[in-house]
Structure formats: structure tokens, C-alpha cells
Amino acid sequence: MSGEVPSRTGGTRGILRGPRPEAVPALVARACTLVGLLDVAAGVFPRFRRSRMHAIAEVLPGALGPFAAALSLSAGVLLLLLAHGLRRRKRRAWRAAVVLLPAGAVAQFAYRHSVIGVVISAALLAPLLRHRGEFAALPDPRSRWRALANFVLMGAGSLALGLVIVSVHENRMVGDPSLADRIQHVLYGLVGFEGPVDYSGPTSWTVAFSLGALGLLTAVTTIYLAFRPEHPAARLTEDDEARLRALLEKHGGRDSLGHFALRRDKAVVFSPSGKAAVTYRVVSGVMLASGDPIGDVEAWPGAIERFMDEARAHSWTPAVMGCSEKGGEVWTRETGLDALELGDEAVVDVVDFSLAGRAMRNVRQMVKRIERAGYETRVRRIRDLGEGELDRIRRAAEDWRGTDTERGFSMALGRIGDPADGDCLIATAHKADAEPGPYGDLKAVLHFVPWGTDGVSLDLMRRDRSADPGMNELLIVAALQASPRLGIEQISLNFAMFRSALARGEKIGAGPVLRAWRGLLVFLSRWFQIESLYKFNAKFRPRWEPRFVVYASSRDLPRIGFAAMQAEGFVTLALPRPLRRRSPAPRPCAHALAEHRIGAA
């Protein structure tokens, strides 16, 4: 393995840059938001001034005033929704804005006779047409869950905006309707029916048309999102997986997270030579890679370039979760991105591990106590297990999962017992004299993935809730003790988020800033397993390998963090567990636990 990674560009002029926000799309997005708000105001609020033209328009056939108010309101809401897409240079958002701006301008003039509104809409339309080449980004991966999210958010927004529409004409209300009456009027109006609130003059038609437009807009956008194709969702094809496995066979020993690139809910880009690859998933407009590139280190720049090209083509925000120090150096040099240390990975060298000594006293006593309670352990390769036992382990791992949704992305494989993963290691705990359960005497499971030819990396930990405490410690020790006969020299354990801050903050002489930072991490550990994972890892006296997040700009970090939480399964729209169908071991199966990995924070 080469120690130095050559730069493909050979100098600073050729360095690849991430897709930075373009000035024109950002300004157009802000202007689009302004025009959208103006259109909404035109549809919601009464005219600011009386005019003879408006008096004539109100008596013309066809109820031009109420219809124009509904059109103005609809155009304004749609422009507000499109502003984010314009900021990201999406082609479809540009096309929709080019159609909606003239419609909004016509509605502004017809309802409020606002020349200023028309001028502003025209002023925004001009740069859209002039700089149409800037808006060429391809669509994002699609999911029908967006239809549900759209229905909930648009429904709530329509209800709130409808209340404003109903209440802003208070001087023309008949009587004094209560808040419940107004809410009922809005709900009826969204589906096209008359409500309990009445107005004098033509205001009833204006309110009715506006509420109907909001309801129709919610229905149309939801139906569109529900029935549009889900392609292109990230999926690892069989050919891609075969190529990745060939790269891992040659270069898999470089990164302990390499095998996790074989998750089947990821996509992949290869270098032009095919000797390196980067796997990723797109979540909320963030293109998330994980770990180091796969393959020959000299071909990494080519794979990174393809990754950045793909991000630019779709206007995605590029990010890398959990890369090593060497990987971070290459990413930052080749792309101009920045890197931030996330924490440390605990790696135990088998030759140095021993239960002897005062430092290992707690682990030694716990293991001895559990063994005296009648537990025994078995450590085997997946290929050495029968299909019946594998099926029992899969079902147990599914039922013992502590959350309704699978967790894991950066450092979790997402399956157990696939025929292609025969080199994976599995450690199980059994208690023969226990009452027989649905899974026999099985009480706990640890699953490891290969790390080159002489290492393994921890994937998941599951145990029966009725089993004695200490199952994880028991199985980790069993795996370490069985490693010499299996040819394993190193085991990667859990990821400890912000480990260095926790370790330094508790030492004598730590400064007030460091102590305050550690105190905040300890406080957050009530909800996220930060301190507990660090202390669990430290029991086994590992060496610590730093891991980093690579990002384009500090203002992107909150967005990247939220996308990472979605990818890891901490924020999800999945159905409740009892309502989910259990599929019969599909290709992209899922049995991953991220509480011990980077997703825990």
C-alpha cells in the first residue's frame, strides 16, 4: 500500500471544488420567496386602496375578483414551495416558476390592480429566462413518503392560512363567530363546502374561492407525489456489488469500514479506471458517503471526482461520514472540502488482549460470573452455520431490536447470513438449562464483518432482554479469545463520539471550556449514548483511531447532521412496527444496530 496519495490534478488550479451555492440561483430563490409572499398577501388581505376599476371588476360576470384571489393565493404558495428548488438549481423548479410568475402577475393586477406586483413578478421572470442555463440540476431520489409529509405539512399550512383568510375580513362578518366556527368554516371550505361563517357582499365568494384553492393545491401536490415514480432510489446492483467485492478482496484491509460499503441501499460511483469506488446515499438533498473510498488508494482521486460531479449534476450537498485520517486528507486535498473530527473508533489488537491485570478486573469478573450462571459461547464463520440456525438467529435479532426502525448506515451492513457474506463472523451466547423460548437456548448475538483477511469489524449487538446483564462483554471476550484459531489479528469495536473531549475533560487541569463541553456531552448522553459507549469501549483497553466528517461549508453542518440522523434511522417516516409486513429475506434485508456506531450521536 502506498503511503502517499498522488493528486490527480498536480496543482492547485486543477483541484476539484464542491458545488458551492451559485449567486444567481440564491438571489432568484430569495426573490421568488418575496414574490410568493406578495401573491399570498394579494389573495388573503383586502385591497389596500379603493379604486374605480375594482368597483367595475366586481360587477362583471364570472366573479373575476374571487377567482383572481384564489389564483394569486395558489401561485404564491407554489412559489414559496419552489424557492428551495430554485436555490438548488433544479430544472423542474425553474420550469414551474416560469409558468407561475405570469399567472401570479395577472392575478395581482386583476384582483388588486397592483402595478408594483406585476413589475416585481416581471423583474424576477427576466433573470430566470436570462440565466436558464444555471438551472440544470437533475431531480433527487424519490419516495412516496414525501406524499404523506406533503399532505401533513400542506394541510397544516392550509388550515393556518385559511384561518387568516377567514378572520381578515372581520368587518364584513355577519355576527360574531367563535374560533371553533371559523376552524369549521376553513375545514369545510378546503373541501369545497359552505361553512357556518357568513359575510356581507361578495366577500363570501372571495373566501370560498381562496379556501377551495388551498384545498385543491394540497390535494393535487399530494396526488402528484404519491403517484410519481420512485426512481432513482439508491440501490446497489448485483454487478456493482460484484465489482466492490473484487476491490475489497484486494484492498479491504485498509479501512475497517470497507465492508459496510456493501449495504444494498447505497449507490456507487467508480473511478474511470474502475480501481476505486465511493458508495453513497442521498438523504434530504445531502449526498452522504461513508468511510474511505474503496480500492487502490492511487485511484481514489478519480472516484472522488466522479462523486463530486454527481453532486454537482443534482445540486446535492456533498458530505462524508466516518472517514479515516488518511481518507480525510485525500478528500480535503482533492475537493477543497473541510474536515471535522467526530470521535474515535476502538480497535483491539488480539495479540495484546488479556483478561489479566487490574485494568481488566471488572470485565474479568463479569465474564466469570456469567459463565458460572450456565452460559456458553460459540464463535463461527457464517458459512459454518446451517440454514435453520441462521434463520433462528435472524428472527431473534429482529425481535430483540430495541427500536421500531432499523438503525445504521455508516457502520452497519444491514443483513445477517447472506450467502455472499460467508466470511462474516458471528458470536452467540446460549443457556441450555433455561426455559425453552421461541429461539431455543439462544440468548445473545454479535455479528462482525470482514476487515481484510486478518480483521473483523463489529456490526451489531443483540440480546434477549431476559438474559443476564453482560452478554455483550461476554461475547466480545469470546470473539477475542477465538480470534487466533480463526486467523483474526484485530477487531474493530464501537465508535465513541467525541471521545477525546470526554477523556480530556475529566482529567485534572482541564480548562473551563473543556469541562463545559464535557458537561454538555454528559447531559446529551441521557438521550444519545455518547458517554456510555466511550466507557464501554474503554473496558477492553483499545487503541483509538480518529474518524472525521467531511463537509463543504460550516453552514451545511446542521443539514448534514439532520440527513445523517435520517440515514441512521433516528428520524424516520417508517410505519409502526406492528403494521409492517415481514418480507421473506429480501435482497436488501436489514438487521443493523447503529447505537454502537457513528449514528448514535
PDB file of N, CA, C and O in Angstrom, residues 312-357:
ATOM      1  N   ARG A 312     -22.642  17.747  -8.167  1.00  0.00           N
ATOM      2  CA  ARG A 312     -22.892  18.974  -8.919  1.00  0.00           C
ATOM      3  C   ARG A 312     -24.074  18.810  -9.876  1.00  0.00           C
ATOM      4  O   ARG A 312     -24.891  19.717 -10.030  1.00  0.00           O
ATOM      5  N   ALA A 313     -24.150  17.653 -10.546  1.00  0.00           N
ATOM      6  CA  ALA A 313     -25.199  17.434 -11.538  1.00  0.00           C
ATOM      7  C   ALA A 313     -26.590  17.510 -10.916  1.00  0.00           C
ATOM      8  O   ALA A 313     -27.538  17.959 -11.557  1.00  0.00           O
ATOM      9  N   HIS A 314     -26.727  17.081  -9.657  1.00  0.00           N
ATOM     10  CA  HIS A 314     -28.027  17.088  -8.983  1.00  0.00           C
ATOM     11  C   HIS A 314     -28.157  18.221  -7.976  1.00  0.00           C
ATOM     12  O   HIS A 314     -29.186  18.329  -7.314  1.00  0.00           O
ATOM     13  N   SER A 315     -27.100  19.030  -7.835  1.00  0.00           N
ATOM     14  CA  SER A 315     -27.073  20.096  -6.830  1.00  0.00           C
ATOM     15  C   SER A 315     -27.282  19.533  -5.426  1.00  0.00           C
ATOM     16  O   SER A 315     -28.013  20.087  -4.604  1.00  0.00           O
ATOM     17  N   TRP A 316     -26.626  18.399  -5.147  1.00  0.00           N
ATOM     18  CA  TRP A 316     -26.655  17.821  -3.809  1.00  0.00           C
ATOM     19  C   TRP A 316     -25.518  18.386  -2.968  1.00  0.00           C
ATOM     20  O   TRP A 316     -24.480  18.800  -3.492  1.00  0.00           O
ATOM     21  N   THR A 317     -25.697  18.400  -1.682  1.00  0.00           N
ATOM     22  CA  THR A 317     -24.636  18.820  -0.758  1.00  0.00           C
ATOM     23  C   THR A 317     -23.749  17.627  -0.448  1.00  0.00           C
ATOM     24  O   THR A 317     -24.220  16.638   0.117  1.00  0.00           O
ATOM     25  N   PRO A 318     -22.455  17.655  -0.794  1.00  0.00           N
ATOM     26  CA  PRO A 318     -21.585  16.502  -0.557  1.00  0.00           C
ATOM     27  C   PRO A 318     -21.140  16.427   0.901  1.00  0.00           C
ATOM     28  O   PRO A 318     -20.880  17.446   1.543  1.00  0.00           O
ATOM     29  N   ALA A 319     -21.051  15.220   1.420  1.00  0.00           N
ATOM     30  CA  ALA A 319     -20.579  15.011   2.793  1.00  0.00           C
ATOM     31  C   ALA A 319     -20.064  13.584   2.920  1.00  0.00           C
ATOM     32  O   ALA A 319     -20.542  12.680   2.227  1.00  0.00           O
ATOM     33  N   VAL A 320     -19.104  13.397   3.816  1.00  0.00           N
ATOM     34  CA  VAL A 320     -18.540  12.073   4.086  1.00  0.00           C
ATOM     35  C   VAL A 320     -18.594  11.854   5.587  1.00  0.00           C
ATOM     36  O   VAL A 320     -18.118  12.695   6.358  1.00  0.00           O
ATOM     37  N   MET A 321     -19.158  10.731   6.000  1.00  0.00           N
ATOM     38  CA  MET A 321     -19.277  10.413   7.414  1.00  0.00           C
ATOM     39  C   MET A 321     -18.304   9.307   7.774  1.00  0.00           C
ATOM     40  O   MET A 321     -18.262   8.260   7.128  1.00  0.00           O
ATOM     41  N   GLY A 322     -17.506   9.531   8.810  1.00  0.00           N
ATOM     42  CA  GLY A 322     -16.687   8.468   9.383  1.00  0.00           C
ATOM     43  C   GLY A 322     -15.475   8.059   8.574  1.00  0.00           C
ATOM     44  O   GLY A 322     -15.057   6.900   8.645  1.00  0.00           O
ATOM     45  N   CYS A 323     -14.863   8.972   7.812  1.00  0.00           N
ATOM     46  CA  CYS A 323     -13.650   8.591   7.087  1.00  0.00           C
ATOM     47  C   CYS A 323     -12.450   8.622   8.032  1.00  0.00           C
ATOM     48  O   CYS A 323     -12.469   9.279   9.069  1.00  0.00           O
ATOM     49  N   SER A 324     -11.396   7.912   7.649  1.00  0.00           N
ATOM     50  CA  SER A 324     -10.180   7.875   8.462  1.00  0.00           C
ATOM     51  C   SER A 324      -9.364   9.148   8.249  1.00  0.00           C
ATOM     52  O   SER A 324      -9.716  10.003   7.421  1.00  0.00           O
ATOM     53  N   GLU A 325      -8.254   9.266   8.977  1.00  0.00           N
ATOM     54  CA  GLU A 325      -7.402  10.444   8.831  1.00  0.00           C
ATOM     55  C   GLU A 325      -6.813  10.523   7.428  1.00  0.00           C
ATOM     56  O   GLU A 325      -6.785  11.597   6.824  1.00  0.00           O
ATOM     57  N   LYS A 326      -6.352   9.382   6.891  1.00  0.00           N
ATOM     58  CA  LYS A 326      -5.820   9.369   5.531  1.00  0.00           C
ATOM     59  C   LYS A 326      -6.921   9.706   4.523  1.00  0.00           C
ATOM     60  O   LYS A 326      -6.706  10.494   3.592  1.00  0.00           O
ATOM     61  N   GLY A 327      -8.099   9.123   4.709  1.00  0.00           N
ATOM     62  CA  GLY A 327      -9.204   9.441   3.819  1.00  0.00           C
ATOM     63  C   GLY A 327      -9.585  10.905   3.878  1.00  0.00           C
ATOM     64  O   GLY A 327      -9.868  11.532   2.844  1.00  0.00           O
ATOM     65  N   GLY A 328      -9.607  11.491   5.078  1.00  0.00           N
ATOM     66  CA  GLY A 328      -9.919  12.905   5.208  1.00  0.00           C
ATOM     67  C   GLY A 328      -8.913  13.780   4.503  1.00  0.00           C
ATOM     68  O   GLY A 328      -9.263  14.803   3.888  1.00  0.00           O
ATOM     69  N   GLU A 329      -7.629  13.403   4.573  1.00  0.00           N
ATOM     70  CA  GLU A 329      -6.592  14.175   3.882  1.00  0.00           C
ATOM     71  C   GLU A 329      -6.823  14.176   2.370  1.00  0.00           C
ATOM     72  O   GLU A 329      -6.698  15.206   1.714  1.00  0.00           O
ATOM     73  N   VAL A 330      -7.155  13.012   1.817  1.00  0.00           N
ATOM     74  CA  VAL A 330      -7.379  12.928   0.373  1.00  0.00           C
ATOM     75  C   VAL A 330      -8.635  13.697  -0.027  1.00  0.00           C
ATOM     76  O   VAL A 330      -8.637  14.448  -1.011  1.00  0.00           O
ATOM     77  N   TRP A 331      -9.717  13.527   0.725  1.00  0.00           N
ATOM     78  CA  TRP A 331     -10.962  14.230   0.399  1.00  0.00           C
ATOM     79  C   TRP A 331     -10.749  15.742   0.420  1.00  0.00           C
ATOM     80  O   TRP A 331     -11.186  16.448  -0.490  1.00  0.00           O
ATOM     81  N   THR A 332     -10.114  16.266   1.451  1.00  0.00           N
ATOM     82  CA  THR A 332      -9.953  17.716   1.561  1.00  0.00           C
ATOM     83  C   THR A 332      -8.992  18.251   0.502  1.00  0.00           C
ATOM     84  O   THR A 332      -9.200  19.346  -0.027  1.00  0.00           O
ATOM     85  N   ARG A 333      -7.941  17.490   0.182  1.00  0.00           N
ATOM     86  CA  ARG A 333      -6.996  17.954  -0.826  1.00  0.00           C
ATOM     87  C   ARG A 333      -7.589  17.944  -2.227  1.00  0.00           C
ATOM     88  O   ARG A 333      -7.394  18.865  -3.017  1.00  0.00           O
ATOM     89  N   GLU A 334      -8.371  16.928  -2.549  1.00  0.00           N
ATOM     90  CA  GLU A 334      -8.887  16.782  -3.900  1.00  0.00           C
ATOM     91  C   GLU A 334     -10.138  17.614  -4.169  1.00  0.00           C
ATOM     92  O   GLU A 334     -10.460  17.866  -5.321  1.00  0.00           O
ATOM     93  N   THR A 335     -10.843  18.012  -3.138  1.00  0.00           N
ATOM     94  CA  THR A 335     -12.122  18.695  -3.333  1.00  0.00           C
ATOM     95  C   THR A 335     -12.179  20.095  -2.762  1.00  0.00           C
ATOM     96  O   THR A 335     -13.087  20.849  -3.094  1.00  0.00           O
ATOM     97  N   GLY A 336     -11.249  20.448  -1.879  1.00  0.00           N
ATOM     98  CA  GLY A 336     -11.347  21.734  -1.209  1.00  0.00           C
ATOM     99  C   GLY A 336     -12.343  21.746  -0.067  1.00  0.00           C
ATOM    100  O   GLY A 336     -12.647  22.808   0.482  1.00  0.00           O
ATOM    101  N   LEU A 337     -12.892  20.570   0.315  1.00  0.00           N
ATOM    102  CA  LEU A 337     -13.811  20.485   1.439  1.00  0.00           C
ATOM    103  C   LEU A 337     -13.039  20.588   2.751  1.00  0.00           C
ATOM    104  O   LEU A 337     -11.809  20.544   2.780  1.00  0.00           O
ATOM    105  N   ASP A 338     -13.749  20.715   3.845  1.00  0.00           N
ATOM    106  CA  ASP A 338     -13.154  20.763   5.186  1.00  0.00           C
ATOM    107  C   ASP A 338     -13.475  19.474   5.930  1.00  0.00           C
ATOM    108  O   ASP A 338     -14.411  18.743   5.576  1.00  0.00           O
ATOM    109  N   ALA A 339     -12.711  19.204   6.981  1.00  0.00           N
ATOM    110  CA  ALA A 339     -12.908  18.001   7.794  1.00  0.00           C
ATOM    111  C   ALA A 339     -12.998  18.385   9.260  1.00  0.00           C
ATOM    112  O   ALA A 339     -12.342  19.327   9.715  1.00  0.00           O
ATOM    113  N   LEU A 340     -13.828  17.634   9.983  1.00  0.00           N
ATOM    114  CA  LEU A 340     -14.010  17.856  11.412  1.00  0.00           C
ATOM    115  C   LEU A 340     -13.989  16.506  12.114  1.00  0.00           C
ATOM    116  O   LEU A 340     -14.663  15.567  11.666  1.00  0.00           O
ATOM    117  N   GLU A 341     -13.213  16.406  13.202  1.00  0.00           N
ATOM    118  CA  GLU A 341     -13.132  15.133  13.917  1.00  0.00           C
ATOM    119  C   GLU A 341     -14.447  14.860  14.647  1.00  0.00           C
ATOM    120  O   GLU A 341     -14.968  15.695  15.387  1.00  0.00           O
ATOM    121  N   LEU A 342     -14.960  13.647  14.435  1.00  0.00           N
ATOM    122  CA  LEU A 342     -16.210  13.232  15.068  1.00  0.00           C
ATOM    123  C   LEU A 342     -15.972  12.468  16.364  1.00  0.00           C
ATOM    124  O   LEU A 342     -16.736  12.580  17.316  1.00  0.00           O
ATOM    125  N   GLY A 343     -14.963  11.656  16.375  1.00  0.00           N
ATOM    126  CA  GLY A 343     -14.713  10.797  17.519  1.00  0.00           C
ATOM    127  C   GLY A 343     -13.659   9.776  17.184  1.00  0.00           C
ATOM    128  O   GLY A 343     -12.854   9.978  16.269  1.00  0.00           O
ATOM    129  N   ASP A 344     -13.667   8.661  17.911  1.00  0.00           N
ATOM    130  CA  ASP A 344     -12.627   7.647  17.733  1.00  0.00           C
ATOM    131  C   ASP A 344     -13.243   6.257  17.653  1.00  0.00           C
ATOM    132  O   ASP A 344     -14.229   5.952  18.335  1.00  0.00           O
ATOM    133  N   GLU A 345     -12.619   5.451  16.829  1.00  0.00           N
ATOM    134  CA  GLU A 345     -13.003   4.051  16.685  1.00  0.00           C
ATOM    135  C   GLU A 345     -12.103   3.214  17.589  1.00  0.00           C
ATOM    136  O   GLU A 345     -10.885   3.399  17.619  1.00  0.00           O
ATOM    137  N   ALA A 346     -12.707   2.308  18.333  1.00  0.00           N
ATOM    138  CA  ALA A 346     -11.950   1.450  19.245  1.00  0.00           C
ATOM    139  C   ALA A 346     -11.508   0.189  18.508  1.00  0.00           C
ATOM    140  O   ALA A 346     -12.334  -0.561  18.006  1.00  0.00           O
ATOM    141  N   VAL A 347     -10.203  -0.031  18.448  1.00  0.00           N
ATOM    142  CA  VAL A 347      -9.644  -1.200  17.768  1.00  0.00           C
ATOM    143  C   VAL A 347      -8.794  -1.976  18.780  1.00  0.00           C
ATOM    144  O   VAL A 347      -7.899  -1.413  19.423  1.00  0.00           O
ATOM    145  N   VAL A 348      -9.088  -3.267  18.919  1.00  0.00           N
ATOM    146  CA  VAL A 348      -8.361  -4.118  19.860  1.00  0.00           C
ATOM    147  C   VAL A 348      -7.435  -5.044  19.068  1.00  0.00           C
ATOM    148  O   VAL A 348      -7.888  -5.768  18.173  1.00  0.00           O
ATOM    149  N   ASP A 349      -6.157  -5.011  19.372  1.00  0.00           N
ATOM    150  CA  ASP A 349      -5.200  -5.936  18.778  1.00  0.00           C
ATOM    151  C   ASP A 349      -5.251  -7.243  19.556  1.00  0.00           C
ATOM    152  O   ASP A 349      -5.016  -7.268  20.780  1.00  0.00           O
ATOM    153  N   VAL A 350      -5.534  -8.318  18.876  1.00  0.00           N
ATOM    154  CA  VAL A 350      -5.754  -9.604  19.532  1.00  0.00           C
ATOM    155  C   VAL A 350      -4.521 -10.047  20.313  1.00  0.00           C
ATOM    156  O   VAL A 350      -4.624 -10.565  21.434  1.00  0.00           O
ATOM    157  N   VAL A 351      -3.337  -9.844  19.761  1.00  0.00           N
ATOM    158  CA  VAL A 351      -2.120 -10.323  20.406  1.00  0.00           C
ATOM    159  C   VAL A 351      -1.876  -9.614  21.736  1.00  0.00           C
ATOM    160  O   VAL A 351      -1.237 -10.176  22.640  1.00  0.00           O
ATOM    161  N   ASP A 352      -2.405  -8.400  21.886  1.00  0.00           N
ATOM    162  CA  ASP A 352      -2.190  -7.638  23.118  1.00  0.00           C
ATOM    163  C   ASP A 352      -3.311  -7.817  24.134  1.00  0.00           C
ATOM    164  O   ASP A 352      -3.205  -7.317  25.263  1.00  0.00           O
ATOM    165  N   PHE A 353      -4.378  -8.510  23.753  1.00  0.00           N
ATOM    166  CA  PHE A 353      -5.523  -8.607  24.652  1.00  0.00           C
ATOM    167  C   PHE A 353      -5.321  -9.712  25.682  1.00  0.00           C
ATOM    168  O   PHE A 353      -4.881 -10.819  25.364  1.00  0.00           O
ATOM    169  N   SER A 354      -5.693  -9.380  26.918  1.00  0.00           N
ATOM    170  CA  SER A 354      -5.648 -10.346  28.005  1.00  0.00           C
ATOM    171  C   SER A 354      -6.607  -9.902  29.099  1.00  0.00           C
ATOM    172  O   SER A 354      -6.793  -8.703  29.326  1.00  0.00           O
ATOM    173  N   LEU A 355      -7.208 -10.859  29.757  1.00  0.00           N
ATOM    174  CA  LEU A 355      -8.088 -10.552  30.880  1.00  0.00           C
ATOM    175  C   LEU A 355      -7.323 -10.363  32.185  1.00  0.00           C
ATOM    176  O   LEU A 355      -7.926 -10.006  33.202  1.00  0.00           O
ATOM    177  N   ALA A 356      -6.034 -10.625  32.162  1.00  0.00           N
ATOM    178  CA  ALA A 356      -5.222 -10.491  33.376  1.00  0.00           C
ATOM    179  C   ALA A 356      -4.970  -9.015  33.680  1.00  0.00           C
ATOM    180  O   ALA A 356      -5.018  -8.161  32.793  1.00  0.00           O
ATOM    181  N   GLY A 357      -4.688  -8.746  34.934  1.00  0.00           N
ATOM    182  CA  GLY A 357      -4.334  -7.396  35.330  1.00  0.00           C
ATOM    183  C   GLY A 357      -5.483  -6.640  35.955  1.00  0.00           C
ATOM    184  O   GLY A 357      -6.654  -6.961  35.781  1.00  0.00           O
TER     185      GLY A 357
END
